[in-house]
């Protein structure tokens, strides 16, 4: 696939969650092949969800939160709850009246298996088989208007996987990929362990789109969530030109 190196200040730092200097490297910290080394060179520095200062959520036809299942022909492999928020201090969050230059934060809470809530998500009757290992959450479309600001909930990753948890954020053909690494064996990102992922865009959502995927149990399952509308002449940090003097 065509992957473009993004030379921004947010790049070239590994997003390690809870790792220490004396701990052995995980499989995403030590490149074992040329391909792995290439992936490490494209990392975005991942911000912690708890550090975000968010304003009100956009209220769409489904309300503030958009709920869907990430599924394939075999069944549902995750529940997805998504919302889009304006910057702190903006209430209400209405793209029709928001000032030019507003940054929108897209938030996706991924529950492998299902969210264990009877009134939301896919529901118990639509479960897939138990998710023993989920390894990535990704977009299937370019991240329109992506500013370069991206991250996840480090507390949730720690709770799901433990101190060796890594979430590495890269780009794939203009789309964002959050790769969740727990190394081999031991605790994995698995059934009913939610992790929140987020990214920021200069473009407001046009509505839910089939644009999100979970890699789980060695298969992929797809579902819908808020996705930016069409925008001419907008930037996407995944495909921004490489700055002069940058290595790569």
Coordinates of N, CA and C in Angstrom, one line a residue:
X1 N 0.8 -1.2 0.0 CA 0.0 0.0 0.0 C 0.9 1.2 0.0
X2 N 0.3 2.3 -0.5 CA 1.1 3.6 -0.6 C 1.0 4.3 0.7
X3 N 2.1 4.4 1.5 CA 2.1 5.1 2.7 C 3.0 6.3 2.7
X4 N 2.6 7.4 3.1 CA 3.4 8.6 3.0 C 3.9 9.0 4.3
X5 N 5.2 9.3 4.3 CA 5.9 9.8 5.6 C 5.4 11.2 5.8
X6 N 5.0 11.4 7.1 CA 4.5 12.7 7.5 C 5.5 13.4 8.3
X7 N 6.0 14.5 7.9 CA 7.1 15.2 8.7 C 6.4 16.3 9.5
X8 N 5.9 16.0 10.6 CA 5.3 17.0 11.5 C 5.9 16.9 12.9
X9 N 5.8 17.8 13.8 CA 6.3 17.7 15.1 C 5.8 16.5 15.9
X10 N 4.6 16.1 15.5 CA 4.0 15.0 16.2 C 4.6 13.6 15.8
X11 N 5.4 13.6 14.8 CA 6.0 12.3 14.4 C 7.2 11.9 15.1
X12 N 7.6 10.6 14.8 CA 8.8 10.0 15.2 C 9.0 9.9 16.7
X13 N 7.9 9.7 17.5 CA 7.9 9.4 18.9 C 7.0 8.2 19.1
X14 N 7.5 7.2 19.8 CA 6.7 6.0 20.0 C 5.7 6.2 21.1
X15 N 4.5 5.8 20.9 CA 3.4 6.1 21.9 C 3.4 4.9 22.8
X16 N 4.2 4.9 23.8 CA 4.3 3.8 24.8 C 3.4 4.1 26.0
X17 N 2.6 3.2 26.4 CA 1.7 3.5 27.6 C 2.2 2.7 28.8
X18 N 2.8 3.4 29.7 CA 3.2 2.8 31.0 C 4.5 2.0 30.9
X19 N 5.2 2.1 29.8 CA 6.5 1.3 29.7 C 7.6 2.0 30.5
X20 N 8.5 1.2 31.0 CA 9.6 1.7 31.8 C 10.9 1.3 31.1
X21 N 12.0 2.0 31.5 CA 13.3 1.7 30.9 C 13.8 0.3 31.1
X22 N 13.4 -0.3 32.2 CA 13.9 -1.6 32.5 C 13.0 -2.7 31.9
X23 N 11.9 -2.4 31.2 CA 11.0 -3.4 30.7 C 11.5 -3.9 29.4
X24 N 11.3 -5.1 29.0 CA 11.7 -5.6 27.7 C 10.8 -5.0 26.6
X25 N 11.4 -4.7 25.4 CA 10.6 -4.1 24.4 C 9.5 -5.0 23.9
X26 N 8.3 -4.3 23.5 CA 7.3 -5.1 22.9 C 7.6 -5.3 21.4
X27 N 6.7 -6.0 20.7 CA 6.9 -6.3 19.3 C 6.9 -5.0 18.5
X28 N 6.3 -3.9 19.0 CA 6.2 -2.7 18.2 C 7.4 -1.8 18.5
X29 N 8.1 -2.1 19.6 CA 9.3 -1.2 19.9 C 10.6 -1.7 19.2
X30 N 10.6 -2.9 18.9 CA 11.8 -3.5 18.2 C 11.5 -4.0 16.9
X31 N 12.0 -3.3 15.8 CA 11.7 -3.7 14.5 C 12.4 -4.9 14.1
X32 N 11.7 -5.9 13.7 CA 12.4 -7.2 13.3 C 12.5 -7.4 11.8
X33 N 12.1 -6.4 11.0 CA 12.1 -6.5 9.6 C 12.2 -5.1 9.0
X34 N 12.5 -5.0 7.7 CA 12.5 -3.6 7.0 C 11.1 -3.0 7.1
X35 N 10.0 -3.9 6.9 CA 8.7 -3.4 7.0 C 8.3 -2.8 8.3
X36 N 8.8 -3.5 9.4 CA 8.5 -3.0 10.7 C 9.2 -1.7 11.0
X37 N 10.5 -1.6 10.5 CA 11.2 -0.4 10.7 C 10.6 0.8 10.0
X38 N 10.0 0.5 8.8 CA 9.3 1.6 8.1 C 8.1 2.0 8.9
X39 N 7.3 1.1 9.5 CA 6.2 1.5 10.3 C 6.5 2.3 11.5
X40 N 7.6 2.0 12.1 CA 8.1 2.7 13.3 C 8.5 4.2 12.9
X41 N 9.0 4.3 11.7 CA 9.4 5.7 11.3 C 8.3 6.6 11.0
X42 N 7.0 6.1 11.0 CA 5.9 6.9 10.6 C 5.0 7.2 11.8
X43 N 5.4 6.9 13.0 CA 4.5 7.0 14.2 C 4.2 8.5 14.4
X44 N 2.9 8.7 14.8 CA 2.5 10.0 15.4 C 2.6 9.9 16.9
X45 N 3.0 10.9 17.5 CA 3.0 10.9 19.0 C 1.5 11.0 19.4
X46 N 1.1 10.0 20.2 CA -0.3 9.8 20.6 C -0.6 10.6 21.9
X47 N -1.6 11.4 21.8 CA -2.0 12.2 23.0 C -2.9 11.3 23.9
X48 N -3.0 11.6 25.1 CA -3.9 10.9 26.0 C -5.3 11.6 26.0
X49 N -6.3 10.7 25.9 CA -7.7 11.2 25.8 C -8.0 12.0 27.1
X50 N -7.5 11.7 28.2 CA -7.8 12.4 29.4 C -7.3 13.8 29.5
X51 N -6.3 14.1 28.6 CA -5.8 15.5 28.5 C -6.6 16.4 27.6
X52 N -7.5 15.9 26.9 CA -8.3 16.7 26.0 C -9.3 17.6 26.8
X53 N -9.4 18.8 26.3 CA -10.4 19.7 26.8 C -11.5 19.9 25.7
X54 N -12.6 19.2 25.9 CA -13.7 19.2 24.9 C -14.9 20.0 25.3
X55 N -15.5 20.6 24.3 CA -16.8 21.3 24.5 C -18.0 20.4 24.3
X56 N -19.1 20.9 23.8 CA -20.3 20.2 23.6 C -20.1 19.2 22.4
X57 N -20.9 18.2 22.4 CA -21.0 17.3 21.2 C -21.9 17.7 20.2
X58 N -21.6 17.4 18.9 CA -22.6 17.6 17.8 C -23.8 16.7 18.0
X59 N -25.0 17.3 17.9 CA -26.2 16.5 18.0 C -26.7 16.2 16.6
X60 N -26.7 14.9 16.2 CA -27.1 14.5 14.8 C -28.4 13.8 14.9
X61 N -28.9 13.2 13.8 CA -30.1 12.5 13.8 C -30.2 11.4 14.8
X62 N -29.1 10.8 15.2 CA -29.1 9.7 16.2 C -28.8 10.2 17.6
X63 N -28.7 11.6 17.8 CA -28.4 12.1 19.0 C -26.9 12.5 19.1
X64 N -26.4 12.6 20.3 CA -25.0 12.9 20.5 C -24.1 11.8 20.2
X65 N -24.5 10.5 20.5 CA -23.7 9.4 20.3 C -24.2 8.5 19.1
X66 N -23.3 8.0 18.3 CA -23.6 7.1 17.2 C -23.2 5.7 17.6
X67 N -24.1 4.8 17.6 CA -23.8 3.4 18.0 C -23.9 2.5 16.8
X68 N -22.9 1.6 16.7 CA -23.0 0.6 15.6 C -22.2 -0.6 16.0
X69 N -22.2 -1.6 15.2 CA -21.5 -2.8 15.4 C -20.4 -3.0 14.3
X70 N -19.2 -3.4 14.7 CA -18.2 -3.8 13.7 C -18.4 -5.2 13.4
X71 N -18.8 -5.5 12.1 CA -19.2 -6.9 11.8 C -18.7 -7.4 10.5
X72 N -18.8 -8.7 10.3 CA -18.6 -9.3 9.0 C -19.5 -10.4 8.9
X73 N -19.3 -11.3 7.9 CA -20.3 -12.4 7.6 C -20.4 -13.4 8.8
X74 N -19.3 -13.4 9.6 CA -19.3 -14.4 10.7 C -20.1 -13.8 12.0
X75 N -20.3 -12.5 12.0 CA -21.0 -11.9 13.2 C -20.4 -10.6 13.6
X76 N -20.8 -10.1 14.7 CA -20.3 -8.9 15.3 C -19.1 -9.1 16.1
X77 N -18.0 -8.3 15.8 CA -16.8 -8.5 16.6 C -16.5 -7.3 17.5
X78 N -17.3 -6.3 17.5 CA -17.1 -5.2 18.4 C -18.3 -4.3 18.3
X79 N -18.6 -3.6 19.4 CA -19.5 -2.4 19.4 C -18.7 -1.2 19.3
X80 N -19.2 -0.2 18.6 CA -18.6 1.1 18.4 C -19.5 2.2 18.8
X81 N -19.1 3.1 19.8 CA -19.8 4.3 20.2 C -19.0 5.5 19.8
X82 N -19.5 6.4 19.0 CA -18.7 7.5 18.5 C -19.4 8.8 18.7
X83 N -18.6 9.9 18.9 CA -19.2 11.2 18.9 C -18.2 12.2 18.4
X84 N -18.6 13.4 18.1 CA -17.8 14.5 17.6 C -18.0 15.7 18.5
X85 N -16.9 16.3 19.0 CA -17.0 17.4 19.9 C -16.3 18.6 19.4
X86 N -16.8 19.8 19.8 CA -16.2 21.0 19.5 C -15.1 21.3 20.6
X87 N -14.3 22.4 20.4 CA -13.4 22.7 21.4 C -14.0 23.2 22.7
X88 N -13.3 23.2 23.8 CA -13.8 23.6 25.1 C -14.4 25.0 25.0
X89 N -15.5 25.2 25.7 CA -16.2 26.5 25.7 C -17.2 26.7 24.6
X90 N -17.3 25.8 23.6 CA -18.3 25.9 22.6 C -19.5 25.0 23.0
X91 N -20.6 25.7 23.2 CA -21.9 25.0 23.5 C -23.0 25.9 23.1
X92 N -23.9 25.5 22.2 CA -23.8 24.1 21.5 C -22.7 24.0 20.5
X93 N -22.6 22.8 20.0 CA -21.6 22.5 19.0 C -22.4 22.3 17.7
X94 N -22.5 23.3 16.9 CA -23.3 23.3 15.7 C -22.4 23.7 14.5
X95 N -22.0 22.8 13.6 CA -21.1 23.2 12.5 C -21.7 24.3 11.6
X96 N -23.0 24.5 11.6 CA -23.6 25.5 10.8 C -23.3 26.9 11.3
X97 N -23.0 27.0 12.6 CA -22.8 28.3 13.2 C -21.3 28.4 13.8
X98 N -20.6 27.3 13.7 CA -19.3 27.3 14.3 C -18.3 28.3 13.5
X99 N -17.4 29.0 14.1 CA -16.5 29.9 13.4 C -15.6 29.1 12.5
X100 N -15.1 29.8 11.5 CA -14.1 29.2 10.6 C -12.9 28.9 11.4
X101 N -12.3 27.7 11.1 CA -11.1 27.2 11.8 C -11.4 26.4 13.0
X102 N -12.7 26.1 13.3 CA -13.0 25.2 14.4 C -12.4 23.8 14.2
X103 N -11.8 23.3 15.2 CA -11.3 21.9 15.2 C -12.3 21.0 15.8
X104 N -12.6 19.9 15.1 CA -13.6 18.9 15.6 C -12.8 17.7 16.1
X105 N -13.2 17.2 17.3 CA -12.5 16.0 17.8 C -13.4 14.8 17.6
X106 N -13.0 13.8 16.8 CA -13.7 12.6 16.5 C -13.3 11.5 17.6
X107 N -14.3 11.0 18.3 CA -14.0 10.1 19.4 C -14.7 8.8 19.1
X108 N -14.0 7.6 19.3 CA -14.5 6.3 19.0 C -14.2 5.4 20.2
X109 N -15.2 4.9 20.8 CA -15.0 3.9 21.9 C -15.3 2.5 21.4
X110 N -14.3 1.7 21.4 CA -14.4 0.4 20.7 C -14.4 -0.7 21.8
X111 N -15.5 -1.5 21.8 CA -15.7 -2.6 22.8 C -15.6 -3.9 22.0
X112 N -14.4 -4.6 22.1 CA -14.4 -5.9 21.5 C -15.5 -6.8 22.0
X113 N -16.1 -7.6 21.1 CA -17.2 -8.4 21.5 C -18.5 -7.5 21.5
X114 N -18.9 -7.0 22.7 CA -20.0 -6.1 22.8 C -19.9 -5.3 24.1
X115 N -20.7 -4.3 24.3 CA -20.5 -3.4 25.4 C -21.1 -3.8 26.7
X116 N -21.8 -4.9 26.7 CA -22.4 -5.4 27.9 C -23.6 -4.6 28.4
X117 N -24.1 -3.7 27.5 CA -25.3 -2.9 27.9 C -26.5 -3.4 27.1
X118 N -27.5 -3.8 27.8 CA -28.7 -4.4 27.1 C -29.4 -3.4 26.1
X119 N -29.3 -2.1 26.4 CA -30.0 -1.1 25.6 C -29.2 -0.4 24.6
X120 N -28.0 -0.9 24.3 CA -27.1 -0.2 23.3 C -26.3 -1.2 22.6
X121 N -25.6 -0.7 21.6 CA -24.7 -1.6 20.9 C -25.4 -2.7 20.2
X122 N -24.7 -3.8 19.9 CA -25.2 -4.9 19.2 C -26.1 -5.8 20.0
X123 N -26.0 -5.7 21.3 CA -26.9 -6.6 22.1 C -26.3 -8.0 22.2
X124 N -26.7 -8.6 23.3 CA -26.1 -10.0 23.6 C -26.4 -11.0 22.5
X125 N -27.6 -10.9 21.9 CA -28.0 -11.9 21.0 C -27.2 -11.9 19.7
X126 N -26.5 -10.8 19.4 CA -25.8 -10.6 18.2 C -24.3 -10.7 18.3
X127 N -23.9 -11.3 19.4 CA -22.4 -11.4 19.7 C -21.7 -12.3 18.7
X128 N -20.5 -12.0 18.4 CA -19.6 -12.9 17.7 C -19.1 -13.9 18.8
X129 N -18.3 -14.8 18.4 CA -17.6 -15.7 19.4 C -16.7 -14.8 20.2
X130 N -16.3 -15.2 21.4 CA -15.5 -14.5 22.3 C -14.2 -13.9 21.6
X131 N -14.0 -12.6 21.7 CA -12.8 -12.0 21.1 C -11.6 -12.2 22.1
X132 N -10.7 -13.0 21.6 CA -9.5 -13.3 22.4 C -8.3 -12.4 22.2
X133 N -8.3 -11.8 21.0 CA -7.2 -10.9 20.7 C -7.6 -9.9 19.6
X134 N -7.7 -8.6 19.9 CA -7.9 -7.5 19.0 C -6.6 -6.8 18.8
X135 N -6.2 -6.5 17.6 CA -4.9 -5.9 17.4 C -4.8 -4.5 16.7
X136 N -6.0 -4.1 16.2 CA -6.0 -2.7 15.6 C -7.4 -2.2 15.4
X137 N -7.5 -0.9 15.5 CA -8.7 -0.1 15.1 C -8.2 0.8 14.0
X138 N -8.9 0.9 12.8 CA -8.4 1.6 11.7 C -9.6 2.2 10.9
X139 N -9.2 3.2 10.1 CA -10.1 3.8 9.2 C -9.9 3.2 7.8
X140 N -11.0 3.2 7.0 CA -10.9 2.6 5.7 C -10.9 3.7 4.6
X141 N -11.1 5.0 5.1 CA -11.1 6.1 4.2 C -10.1 7.2 4.6
X142 N -9.6 8.0 3.8 CA -8.7 9.0 4.2 C -9.2 9.9 5.3
X143 N -8.4 10.3 6.2 CA -8.8 11.2 7.3 C -8.9 12.6 6.9
X144 N -10.0 13.0 6.3 CA -10.1 14.3 5.7 C -10.0 15.4 6.8
X145 N -9.1 16.4 6.5 CA -8.9 17.5 7.4 C -8.1 17.1 8.6
X146 N -7.5 16.0 8.6 CA -6.7 15.5 9.8 C -5.6 16.5 10.1
X147 N -5.5 17.0 11.4 CA -4.6 18.1 11.8 C -3.2 17.5 12.2
X148 N -3.2 16.2 12.5 CA -2.0 15.6 13.1 C -2.1 15.3 14.5
X149 N -3.2 15.8 15.2 CA -3.5 15.5 16.6 C -4.3 14.3 16.7
X150 N -3.8 13.3 17.4 CA -4.4 12.0 17.5 C -4.0 11.3 18.8
X151 N -4.8 10.3 19.2 CA -4.4 9.6 20.4 C -5.4 8.5 20.8
X152 N -5.3 8.2 22.1 CA -6.2 7.2 22.7 C -6.2 7.3 24.2
X153 N -7.0 6.5 24.9 CA -7.1 6.6 26.3 C -6.0 5.6 26.9
X154 N -5.0 6.2 27.5 CA -3.9 5.4 28.0 C -4.3 4.6 29.2
X155 N -5.2 5.2 30.0 CA -5.6 4.5 31.2 C -6.4 3.2 30.8
X156 N -7.2 3.3 29.7 CA -8.0 2.2 29.3 C -7.1 1.1 28.7
X157 N -6.1 1.5 27.9 CA -5.1 0.6 27.4 C -4.4 -0.1 28.5
X158 N -4.0 0.6 29.5 CA -3.3 0.0 30.7 C -4.2 -1.0 31.4
X159 N -5.5 -0.7 31.5 CA -6.4 -1.6 32.2 C -6.7 -2.8 31.4
X160 N -6.7 -2.7 30.1 CA -7.0 -3.8 29.2 C -5.7 -4.8 29.1
X161 N -4.5 -4.2 29.0 CA -3.4 -5.0 28.6 C -2.3 -5.0 29.6
X162 N -2.2 -4.0 30.4 CA -1.1 -3.9 31.4 C 0.0 -3.0 31.0
X163 N 1.1 -3.0 31.8 CA 2.1 -2.0 31.6 C 2.9 -2.1 30.3
X164 N 2.8 -3.3 29.6 CA 3.5 -3.4 28.4 C 2.7 -2.9 27.2
X165 N 1.5 -2.3 27.4 CA 0.6 -1.9 26.3 C 1.2 -0.8 25.5
X166 N 1.2 -1.0 24.2 CA 1.6 0.0 23.2 C 0.4 0.3 22.2
X167 N 0.2 1.5 21.9 CA -0.7 1.8 20.8 C 0.1 2.7 19.9
X168 N 0.4 2.3 18.7 CA 1.2 3.0 17.7 C 0.2 3.5 16.6
X169 N 0.3 4.8 16.3 CA -0.6 5.4 15.4 C 0.2 5.7 14.1
X170 N -0.3 5.2 13.0 CA 0.3 5.4 11.7 C -0.7 5.7 10.6
X171 N -0.3 6.0 9.4 CA -1.2 6.2 8.3 C -1.1 5.1 7.2
X172 N -2.2 4.8 6.6 CA -2.2 3.9 5.5 C -3.1 4.4 4.4
X173 N -2.4 4.9 3.3 CA -3.2 5.5 2.2 C -4.0 6.7 2.7
X174 N -3.5 7.5 3.6 CA -4.3 8.6 4.0 C -5.2 8.4 5.2
X175 N -5.4 7.1 5.6 CA -6.3 6.7 6.7 C -5.5 6.5 7.9
X176 N -6.1 6.6 9.1 CA -5.4 6.4 10.4 C -5.5 5.0 10.8
X177 N -4.4 4.4 11.4 CA -4.4 3.1 12.0 C -3.9 3.2 13.4
X178 N -4.6 2.7 14.4 CA -4.2 2.5 15.7 C -3.8 1.1 16.0
X179 N -2.5 0.7 16.0 CA -2.1 -0.7 16.2 C -1.9 -0.9 17.7
X180 N -2.7 -1.9 18.2 CA -2.6 -2.2 19.7 C -1.7 -3.4 19.9
X181 N -0.6 -3.2 20.6 CA 0.3 -4.3 20.8 C 0.4 -4.7 22.2
X182 N 0.3 -6.0 22.5 CA 0.5 -6.5 23.8 C 1.6 -7.5 23.9
X183 N 2.3 -7.6 22.8 CA 3.4 -8.7 22.7 C 2.7 -10.0 22.5
X184 N 3.5 -11.1 22.6 CA 3.0 -12.4 22.5 C 2.7 -13.0 23.8
X185 N 1.5 -13.7 23.9 CA 1.1 -14.3 25.1 C 0.6 -13.2 26.2
X186 N 0.2 -13.7 27.3 CA -0.2 -12.8 28.4 C -1.5 -12.1 28.0
X187 N -1.7 -11.0 28.7 CA -2.9 -10.2 28.5 C -2.9 -9.6 27.1
X188 N -4.1 -9.6 26.5 CA -4.3 -9.0 25.2 C -5.5 -8.1 25.3
X189 N -5.7 -7.2 24.2 CA -6.9 -6.4 24.1 C -8.0 -7.4 23.7
X190 N -9.0 -7.7 24.6 CA -9.9 -8.7 24.3 C -11.3 -8.4 24.7
X191 N -12.2 -9.4 24.8 CA -13.6 -9.2 25.0 C -13.9 -8.2 26.1
X192 N -14.8 -7.3 25.8 CA -15.4 -6.3 26.7 C -14.4 -5.4 27.4
X193 N -13.3 -5.1 26.7 CA -12.3 -4.2 27.3 C -12.2 -3.0 26.4
X194 N -13.0 -1.9 26.7 CA -13.1 -0.8 25.8 C -11.8 0.1 25.8
X195 N -11.5 0.6 24.6 CA -10.4 1.6 24.5 C -11.0 2.7 23.6
X196 N -10.7 3.9 24.1 CA -11.2 5.1 23.4 C -10.0 5.6 22.5
X197 N -10.4 5.9 21.2 CA -9.4 6.4 20.2 C -10.0 7.8 19.8
X198 N -9.1 8.7 19.4 CA -9.5 10.0 19.0 C -8.6 10.6 18.0
X199 N -9.1 11.5 17.2 CA -8.4 12.3 16.2 C -9.1 13.6 15.9
X200 N -8.3 14.6 15.4 CA -8.9 15.9 15.2 C -8.9 16.3 13.7
X201 N -9.9 17.0 13.3 CA -10.1 17.4 11.9 C -10.6 18.8 11.8
X202 N -10.3 19.5 10.8 CA -10.8 20.8 10.5 C -12.2 20.7 9.8
X203 N -12.6 19.5 9.5 CA -13.9 19.3 8.7 C -14.9 18.6 9.6
X204 N -16.1 19.2 9.7 CA -17.2 18.6 10.5 C -17.7 17.4 9.8
X205 N -18.4 16.5 10.6 CA -18.9 15.3 10.0 C -20.1 15.6 9.1
X206 N -20.3 14.7 8.1 CA -21.4 14.8 7.2 C -22.5 13.8 7.6
X207 N -22.1 12.9 8.5 CA -23.0 11.8 8.9 C -22.2 10.5 9.1
X208 N -22.8 9.4 9.6 CA -22.1 8.2 9.7 C -21.7 7.6 8.3
X209 N -20.6 6.9 8.3 CA -20.1 6.3 7.1 C -19.4 5.0 7.5
X210 N -19.5 4.0 6.5 CA -18.8 2.7 6.7 C -17.3 2.9 6.6
X211 N -16.7 3.4 7.6 CA -15.3 3.9 7.5 C -14.4 3.3 8.6
X212 N -14.9 2.4 9.4 CA -14.1 2.0 10.5 C -14.0 0.5 10.6
X213 N -12.9 -0.1 11.1 CA -12.6 -1.5 11.1 C -11.9 -1.9 12.4
X214 N -12.2 -3.1 12.9 CA -11.4 -3.7 14.0 C -10.8 -4.9 13.4
X215 N -9.5 -5.1 13.8 CA -8.8 -6.4 13.5 C -8.9 -7.2 14.7
X216 N -9.6 -8.3 14.7 CA -9.9 -9.1 15.9 C -10.0 -10.6 15.5
X217 N -9.4 -11.4 16.3 CA -9.5 -12.9 16.1 C -9.0 -13.2 14.7
X218 N -8.0 -12.5 14.2 CA -7.4 -12.7 12.9 C -8.3 -12.5 11.7
X219 N -9.3 -11.6 11.9 CA -10.2 -11.2 10.8 C -10.5 -9.7 11.0
X220 N -11.1 -9.2 10.0 CA -11.5 -7.8 10.0 C -13.1 -7.7 10.0
X221 N -13.6 -6.7 10.8 CA -15.0 -6.4 10.9 C -15.2 -4.9 10.7
X222 N -16.2 -4.5 10.0 CA -16.4 -3.2 9.5 C -17.7 -2.6 10.1
X223 N -17.7 -1.3 10.4 CA -18.9 -0.6 10.8 C -18.9 0.9 10.5
X224 N -19.9 1.6 10.9 CA -20.1 3.0 10.6 C -19.8 3.9 11.8
X225 N -19.4 5.1 11.6 CA -19.2 6.1 12.6 C -19.1 7.4 11.9
X226 N -19.1 8.5 12.7 CA -19.1 9.9 12.1 C -17.8 10.0 11.2
X227 N -18.0 10.6 10.1 CA -16.9 10.8 9.1 C -17.0 12.2 8.5
X228 N -15.9 12.9 8.3 CA -15.9 14.2 7.7 C -16.6 14.3 6.4
X229 N -17.2 15.4 6.2 CA -17.8 15.7 4.9 C -16.8 16.0 3.8
X230 N -17.2 16.1 2.6 CA -16.3 16.5 1.5 C -15.8 17.9 1.7
X231 N -14.5 18.1 1.4 CA -13.9 19.4 1.6 C -12.8 19.6 0.6
X232 N -12.9 20.6 -0.2 CA -11.9 20.9 -1.2 C -10.8 21.7 -0.6
X233 N -9.6 21.4 -1.0 CA -8.4 22.2 -0.6 C -8.1 22.1 0.9
X234 N -8.6 21.0 1.6 CA -8.3 20.8 3.0 C -7.1 19.9 3.1
X235 N -6.4 20.0 4.2 CA -5.2 19.2 4.4 C -5.5 17.9 5.1
X236 N -4.6 17.0 5.0 CA -4.7 15.7 5.7 C -3.2 15.4 6.1
X237 N -2.9 15.5 7.4 CA -1.6 15.3 7.9 C -0.9 14.0 7.4
X238 N -1.8 13.0 7.1 CA -1.2 11.7 6.6 C -0.5 11.9 5.3
X239 N -1.0 12.8 4.5 CA -0.4 13.0 3.1 C 0.2 14.3 2.9
X240 N 0.5 15.0 4.0 CA 1.2 16.3 3.8 C 2.6 16.2 3.2
X241 N 3.0 17.1 2.4 CA 4.4 17.0 1.9 C 5.4 16.9 2.9
X242 N 6.4 16.1 2.7 CA 7.5 16.0 3.6 C 8.3 17.3 3.7
X243 N 8.7 17.7 4.9 CA 9.4 19.0 5.0 C 10.9 18.8 4.6
X244 N 11.4 19.9 4.0 CA 12.8 19.8 3.6 C 13.7 19.5 4.8
X245 N 14.7 18.6 4.5 CA 15.6 18.2 5.6 C 15.2 17.0 6.4
X246 N 13.9 16.6 6.3 CA 13.4 15.5 7.1 C 13.9 14.2 6.5
X247 N 14.2 13.3 7.4 CA 14.7 12.0 7.0 C 13.6 11.1 6.5
X248 N 13.8 10.1 5.7 CA 12.8 9.1 5.4 C 13.0 8.5 4.0

